XYZ file of C-alpha atoms in Angstrom:
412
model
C 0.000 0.000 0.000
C 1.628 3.337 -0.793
C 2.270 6.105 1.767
C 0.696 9.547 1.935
C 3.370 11.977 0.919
C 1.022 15.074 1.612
C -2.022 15.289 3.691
C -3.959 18.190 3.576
C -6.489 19.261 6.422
C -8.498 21.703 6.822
C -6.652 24.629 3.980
C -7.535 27.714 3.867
C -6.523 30.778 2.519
C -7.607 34.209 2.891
C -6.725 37.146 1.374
C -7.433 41.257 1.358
C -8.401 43.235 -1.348
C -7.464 46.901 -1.453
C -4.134 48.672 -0.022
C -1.906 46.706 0.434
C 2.060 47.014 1.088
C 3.928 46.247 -2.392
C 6.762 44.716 -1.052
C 9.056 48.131 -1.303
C 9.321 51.526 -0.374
C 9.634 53.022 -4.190
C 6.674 50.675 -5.199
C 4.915 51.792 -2.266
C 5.633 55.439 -3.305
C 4.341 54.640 -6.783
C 1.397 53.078 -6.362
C 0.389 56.293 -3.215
C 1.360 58.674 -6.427
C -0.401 56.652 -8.930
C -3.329 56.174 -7.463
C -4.349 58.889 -4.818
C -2.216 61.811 -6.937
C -3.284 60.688 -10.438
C -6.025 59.204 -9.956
C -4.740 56.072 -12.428
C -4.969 52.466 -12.219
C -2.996 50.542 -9.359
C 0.278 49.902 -11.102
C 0.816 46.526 -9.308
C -2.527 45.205 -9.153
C -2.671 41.964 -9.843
C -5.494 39.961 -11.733
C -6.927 36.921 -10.601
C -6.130 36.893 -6.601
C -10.126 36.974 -6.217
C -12.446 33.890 -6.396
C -15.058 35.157 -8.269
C -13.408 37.659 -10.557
C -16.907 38.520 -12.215
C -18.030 40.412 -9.008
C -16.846 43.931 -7.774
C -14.709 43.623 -4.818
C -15.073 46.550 -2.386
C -11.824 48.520 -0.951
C -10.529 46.074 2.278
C -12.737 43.244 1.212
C -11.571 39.913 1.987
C -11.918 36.847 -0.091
C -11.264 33.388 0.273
C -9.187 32.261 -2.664
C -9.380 28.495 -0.891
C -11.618 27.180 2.007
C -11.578 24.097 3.691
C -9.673 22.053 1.561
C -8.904 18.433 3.008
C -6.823 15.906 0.603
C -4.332 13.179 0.291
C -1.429 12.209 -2.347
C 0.170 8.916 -2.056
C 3.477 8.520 -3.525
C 3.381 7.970 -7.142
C 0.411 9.703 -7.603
C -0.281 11.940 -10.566
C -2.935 14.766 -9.835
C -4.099 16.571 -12.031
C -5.953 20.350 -11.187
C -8.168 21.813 -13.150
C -10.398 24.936 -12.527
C -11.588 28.332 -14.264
C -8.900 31.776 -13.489
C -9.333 32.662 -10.169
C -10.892 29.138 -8.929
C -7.272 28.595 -6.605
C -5.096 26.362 -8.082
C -1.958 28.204 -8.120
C -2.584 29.123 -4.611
C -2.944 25.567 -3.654
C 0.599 25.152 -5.072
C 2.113 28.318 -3.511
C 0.627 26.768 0.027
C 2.397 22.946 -1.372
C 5.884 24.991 -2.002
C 5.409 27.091 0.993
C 5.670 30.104 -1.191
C 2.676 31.993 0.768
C 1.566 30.223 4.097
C -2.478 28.740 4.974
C -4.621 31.004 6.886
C -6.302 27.888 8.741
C -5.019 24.515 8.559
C -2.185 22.343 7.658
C 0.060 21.119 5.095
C 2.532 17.698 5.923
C 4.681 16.593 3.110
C 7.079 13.959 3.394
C 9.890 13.983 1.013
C 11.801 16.270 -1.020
C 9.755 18.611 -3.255
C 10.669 20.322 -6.642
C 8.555 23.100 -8.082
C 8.030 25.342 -11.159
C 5.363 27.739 -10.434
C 6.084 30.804 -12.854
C 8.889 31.411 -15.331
C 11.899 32.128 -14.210
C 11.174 31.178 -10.406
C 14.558 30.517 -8.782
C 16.704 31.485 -11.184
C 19.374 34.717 -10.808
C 18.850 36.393 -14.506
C 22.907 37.563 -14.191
C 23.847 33.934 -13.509
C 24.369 31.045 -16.732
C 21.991 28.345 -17.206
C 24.758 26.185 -15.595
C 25.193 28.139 -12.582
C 21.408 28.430 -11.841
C 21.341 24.157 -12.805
C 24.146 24.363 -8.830
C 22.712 27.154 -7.678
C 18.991 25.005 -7.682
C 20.530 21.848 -7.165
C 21.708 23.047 -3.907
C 19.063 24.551 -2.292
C 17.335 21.429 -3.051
C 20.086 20.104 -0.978
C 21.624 17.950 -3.515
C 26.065 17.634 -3.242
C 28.222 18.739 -6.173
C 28.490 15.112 -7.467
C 24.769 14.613 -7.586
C 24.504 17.688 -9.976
C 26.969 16.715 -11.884
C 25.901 12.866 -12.473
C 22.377 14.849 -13.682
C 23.909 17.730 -15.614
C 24.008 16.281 -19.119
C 20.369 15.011 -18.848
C 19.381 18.212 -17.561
C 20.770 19.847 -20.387
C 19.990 17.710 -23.220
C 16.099 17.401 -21.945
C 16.178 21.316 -21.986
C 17.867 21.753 -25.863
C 19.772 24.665 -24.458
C 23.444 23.040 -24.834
C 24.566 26.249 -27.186
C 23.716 28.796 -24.249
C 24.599 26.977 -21.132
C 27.076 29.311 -20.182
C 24.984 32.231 -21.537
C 23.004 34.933 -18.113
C 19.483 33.244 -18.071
C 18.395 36.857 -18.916
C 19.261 36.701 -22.037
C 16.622 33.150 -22.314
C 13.337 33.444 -23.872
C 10.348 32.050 -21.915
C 9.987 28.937 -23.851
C 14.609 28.123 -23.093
C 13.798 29.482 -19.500
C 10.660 27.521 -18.859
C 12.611 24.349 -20.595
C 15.312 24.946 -18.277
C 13.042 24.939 -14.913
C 10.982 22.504 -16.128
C 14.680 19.541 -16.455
C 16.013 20.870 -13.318
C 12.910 19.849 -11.317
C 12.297 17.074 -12.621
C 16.062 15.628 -13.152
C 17.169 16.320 -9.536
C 15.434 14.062 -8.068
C 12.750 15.237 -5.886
C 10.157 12.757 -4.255
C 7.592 15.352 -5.368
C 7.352 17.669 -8.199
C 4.872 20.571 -8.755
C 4.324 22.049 -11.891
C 2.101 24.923 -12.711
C 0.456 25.834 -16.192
C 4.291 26.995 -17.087
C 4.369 24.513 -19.449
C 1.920 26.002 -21.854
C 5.050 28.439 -22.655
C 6.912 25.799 -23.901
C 6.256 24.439 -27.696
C 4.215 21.449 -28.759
C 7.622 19.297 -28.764
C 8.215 19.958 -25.355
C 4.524 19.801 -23.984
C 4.896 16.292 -25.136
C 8.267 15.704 -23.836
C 6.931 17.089 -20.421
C 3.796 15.129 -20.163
C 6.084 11.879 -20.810
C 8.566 12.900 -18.371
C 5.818 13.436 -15.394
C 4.520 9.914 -16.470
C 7.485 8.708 -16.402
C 8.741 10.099 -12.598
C 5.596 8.945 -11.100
C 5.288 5.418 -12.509
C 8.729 4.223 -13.539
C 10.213 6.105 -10.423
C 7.498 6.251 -7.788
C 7.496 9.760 -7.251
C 4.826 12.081 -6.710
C 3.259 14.783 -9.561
C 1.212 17.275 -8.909
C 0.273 19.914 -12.007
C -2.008 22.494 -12.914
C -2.890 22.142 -16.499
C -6.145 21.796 -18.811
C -4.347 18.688 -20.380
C -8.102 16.635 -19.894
C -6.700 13.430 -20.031
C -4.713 13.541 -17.155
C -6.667 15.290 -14.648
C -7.756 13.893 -11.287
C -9.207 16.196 -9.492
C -10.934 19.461 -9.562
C -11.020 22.812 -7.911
C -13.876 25.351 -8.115
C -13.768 28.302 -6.199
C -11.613 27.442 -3.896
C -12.905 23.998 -2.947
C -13.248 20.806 -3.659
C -15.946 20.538 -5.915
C -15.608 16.614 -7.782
C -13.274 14.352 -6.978
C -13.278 10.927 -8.442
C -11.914 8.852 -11.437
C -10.803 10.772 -14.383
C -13.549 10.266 -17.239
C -16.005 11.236 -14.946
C -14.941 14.059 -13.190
C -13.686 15.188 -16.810
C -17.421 14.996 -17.905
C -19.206 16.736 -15.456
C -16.467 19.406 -15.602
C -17.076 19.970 -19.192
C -21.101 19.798 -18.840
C -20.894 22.031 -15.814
C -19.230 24.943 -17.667
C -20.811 25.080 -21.122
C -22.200 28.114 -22.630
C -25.148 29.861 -21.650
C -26.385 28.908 -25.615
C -28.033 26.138 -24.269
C -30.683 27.477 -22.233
C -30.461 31.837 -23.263
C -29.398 33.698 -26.388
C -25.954 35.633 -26.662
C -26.176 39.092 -27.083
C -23.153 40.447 -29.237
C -23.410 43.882 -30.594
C -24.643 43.936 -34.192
C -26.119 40.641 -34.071
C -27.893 37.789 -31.767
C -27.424 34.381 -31.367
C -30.774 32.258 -30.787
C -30.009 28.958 -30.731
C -27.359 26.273 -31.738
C -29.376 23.087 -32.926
C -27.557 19.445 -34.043
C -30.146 17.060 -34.983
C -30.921 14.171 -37.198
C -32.644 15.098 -40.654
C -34.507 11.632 -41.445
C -34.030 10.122 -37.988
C -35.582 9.773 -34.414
C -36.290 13.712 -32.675
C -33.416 14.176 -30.073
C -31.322 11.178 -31.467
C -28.373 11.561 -33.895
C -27.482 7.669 -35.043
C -23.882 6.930 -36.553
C -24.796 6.718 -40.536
C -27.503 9.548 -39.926
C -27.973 12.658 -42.405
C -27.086 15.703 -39.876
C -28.047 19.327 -39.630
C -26.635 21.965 -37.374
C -28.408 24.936 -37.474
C -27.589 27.964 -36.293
C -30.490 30.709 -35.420
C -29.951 34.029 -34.989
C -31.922 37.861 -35.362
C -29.839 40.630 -36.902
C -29.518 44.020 -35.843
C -27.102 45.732 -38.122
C -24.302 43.338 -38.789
C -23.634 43.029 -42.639
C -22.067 39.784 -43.031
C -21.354 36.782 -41.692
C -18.682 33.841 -41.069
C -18.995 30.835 -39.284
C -17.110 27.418 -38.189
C -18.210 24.695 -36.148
C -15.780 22.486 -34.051
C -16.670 19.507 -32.945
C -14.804 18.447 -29.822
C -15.467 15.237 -27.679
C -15.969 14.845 -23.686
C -11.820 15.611 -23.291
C -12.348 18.475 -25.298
C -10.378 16.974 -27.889
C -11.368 18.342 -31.808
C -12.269 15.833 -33.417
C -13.310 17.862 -36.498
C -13.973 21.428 -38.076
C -17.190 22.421 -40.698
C -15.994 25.831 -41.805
C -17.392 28.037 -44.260
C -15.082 29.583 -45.771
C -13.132 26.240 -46.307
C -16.229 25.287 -48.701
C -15.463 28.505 -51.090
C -18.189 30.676 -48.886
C -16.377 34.073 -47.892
C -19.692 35.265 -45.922
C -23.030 34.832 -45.800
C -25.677 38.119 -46.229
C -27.354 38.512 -42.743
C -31.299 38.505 -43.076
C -33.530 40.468 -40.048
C -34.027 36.850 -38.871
C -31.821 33.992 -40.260
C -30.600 30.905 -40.400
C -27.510 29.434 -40.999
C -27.369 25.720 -41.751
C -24.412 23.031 -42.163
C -25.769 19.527 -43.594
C -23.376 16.847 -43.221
C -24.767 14.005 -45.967
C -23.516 10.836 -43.519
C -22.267 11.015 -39.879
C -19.504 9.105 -39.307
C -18.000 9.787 -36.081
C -18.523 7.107 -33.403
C -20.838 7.045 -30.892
C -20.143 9.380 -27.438
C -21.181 12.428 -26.233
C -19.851 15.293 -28.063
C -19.551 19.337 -28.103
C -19.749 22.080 -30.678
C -17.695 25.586 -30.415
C -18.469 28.322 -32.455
C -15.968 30.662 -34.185
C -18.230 33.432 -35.513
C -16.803 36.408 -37.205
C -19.496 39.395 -37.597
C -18.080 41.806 -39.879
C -14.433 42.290 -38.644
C -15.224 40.899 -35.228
C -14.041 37.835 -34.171
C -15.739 35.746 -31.280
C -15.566 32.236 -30.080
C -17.712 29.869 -28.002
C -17.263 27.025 -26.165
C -18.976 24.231 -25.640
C -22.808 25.925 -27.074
C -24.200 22.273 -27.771
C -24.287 18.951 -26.692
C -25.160 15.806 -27.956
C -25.252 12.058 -28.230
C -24.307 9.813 -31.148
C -25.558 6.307 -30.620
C -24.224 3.080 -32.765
C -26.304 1.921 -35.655
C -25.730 -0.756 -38.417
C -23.421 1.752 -40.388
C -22.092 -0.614 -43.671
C -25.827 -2.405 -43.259
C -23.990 -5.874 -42.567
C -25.925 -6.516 -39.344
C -22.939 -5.757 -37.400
C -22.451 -2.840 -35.087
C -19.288 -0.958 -35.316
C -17.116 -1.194 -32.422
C -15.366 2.470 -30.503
C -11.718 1.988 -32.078
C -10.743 5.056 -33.057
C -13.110 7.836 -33.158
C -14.925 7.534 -36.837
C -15.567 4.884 -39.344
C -15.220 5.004 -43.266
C -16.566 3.563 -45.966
C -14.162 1.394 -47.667
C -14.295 -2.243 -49.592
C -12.718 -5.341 -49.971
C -11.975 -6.971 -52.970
C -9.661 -11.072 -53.128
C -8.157 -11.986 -56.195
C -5.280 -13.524 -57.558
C -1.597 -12.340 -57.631
């Protein structure tokens, strides 16, 4: 049976809104001159320390940014934490890498722990890329001989061999992000915490990253914990500051997803020159409310003009891990706009649906005029499994569509 490597009890954190000390006397000075002299904007406010960043917070207001959080991680562990801005999840790792300290409650973790919670966190930007690889190794509390038995891995995992012995400062955010990202997780720490830094990084390294966490945890034991939106591997969730589902991955995944779709589904959206009624996916020839694999498909999309003058439209269809699974765009089928009508509609037949059977999504890129906007998650629905090639066999869920396609035997 593993052991708990950090056990969470009662967490809290609470924090003030309004006046509060920068950090330094000139900053301090700045922001008094800024703001009570000028008039202007707080120089150093920062966005997303609130919960709920859709409500006005009042001058001196205090917020909660997490309450009552109680959890366990057992070595080896990946956990995943997922959550809109504002919903805690960096703070939860700032409490887990004793960057900030709990309000209430208490934090024990067993082990040595690694993190990479911004870019750039621990390094000295006048110091090389090798002397920040020792300087980190040894606040870890790793010897010389340790670094050194890591150092080529560290650098080779990172791609930044031609600037080792260039100042960090001179690093973009993808090298420096690289760099943080092989020094805690080549070191050796029993646990390693990883914020959304990674998202800097290119699609190479995203992949090389998501490999290497897999790898610590189950090859080596070790313990992951990461913010990310990376669906797939996501335990647990955080909403507001609590836990809201906790459970096995596909379905805390799903109710995630269903929780925080657009408002589409049950209002209209109200955009400037034009709005949008509905967003309808349904079968043409079929059962009402049931789209069958094989089935003739409209989406329709409803909508009452006020004084846009054109439109464009694509549809994305995405599955419960809010992974595309395909695009019907427009413009890609030689239609630069459409003419906008007082009341309209906008309709996308697709002759034979051939993705498998799940429960799926649609996002909406909609450009009105020269505006761009994009929706998430407007529609859901179900495809259910039908005799697609009418053999009297059902297809079976490997992959995620079928084709139509023909065999022929004959002699060579």
């Amino acid at each position: 049976m593993s052991k708990t490597v950090i056990k969470i009890e009662n967490l809290s954190k609470l924090y003030r809104i309004g006046e509060i000390g920068t950090g330094t006397i000139s900053h301090d000075l700045n922001r008094w001159w800024t703001t009570k002299i000028r008039g202007k904007e707080d120089p150093f406010a920062k966005v997303g320390q609130v919960n709920d960043r859709t409500s006005k917070a009042e001058k001196g207001e205090h917020v909660w940014a997490l309450r009552d959080i109680n959890l366990e991680v057992k070595q080896g562990d990946i956990l995943g934490i997922i959550g809109k801005n504002g919903a805690g999840k960096s703070t939860l790792l700032k409490l887990l890498s004793r960057v900030t300290s709990p309000t209430t409650g208490s934090i024990k973790v067993k082990g040595r722990l690694a993190s990479l919670l911004e870019v750039g966190t621990g390094f000295h930007p006048e110091m090389t890329g090798r002397e920040n690889i020792y300087m980190n190794g040894t606040i870890m509390g790793m010897r010389r001989w340790e670094i050194d038995r890591k150092l080529d891995e560290i650098v080779d995992f990172a791609g930044i061999e031609k600037y080792l012995d260039t100042p960090t400062k001179r690093y973009s955010s993808g090298m420096t992000v690289r760099l943080g990202f092989a020094i805690a997780a080549f070191l050796e720490p029993e646990i390693l915490v990883v914020d959304e830094v990674l998202a800097v990084g290119d699609a190479e390294f995203q992949k090389k990253a998501i490999g290497k966490m897999q790898d610590v945890s189950k090859g080596e034991g070790r313990t992951v914990i990461f913010v990310s939106h990376n669906m797939p591997a996501v335990e647990n969730l955080l909403n507001n500051g609590k836990i809201d589902l906790k459970g096995e991955v596909h379905s805390v995944i799903t109710k995630y997803l269903n929780r925080n779709t657009n408002q589409l589904k049950s209002n209209s959206i109200n955009l400037k020159s034009v709005i949008i009624e509905q967003l309808i996916a349904s079968s043409i020839n079929g059962p009402k409310n049931v789209i069958r694999l094989g089935d003739e498909v409209s989406i329709k999309l409803i909508y009452h003009n006020k004084h846009a003058r054109n439109l464009q439209v694509a549809i994305h269809v995405k599955n419960e891990r809010d992974e595309l699974i395909t695009t019907f765009n427009s413009k890609l089928k030689g239609i630069s706009s459409f003419n906008c009508f007082e009341s309209g509609v906008i309709e996308c037949k697709i002759d034979r649906w051939s993705i498998l059977q799940g429960c799926y999504n649609l996002d909406l890129w909609l450009k009105v005029d020269d505006e761009d906007h994009y929706f998430n998650n407007l529609k859901s629905f179900d495809i259910v499994n039908s005799d697609y090639f009418g053999s009297g066999k059902l297809p079976k869920a490997n992959g995620i569509m079928v084709m139509e396609h023909s065999f022929t035997s004959y002699k060579q």
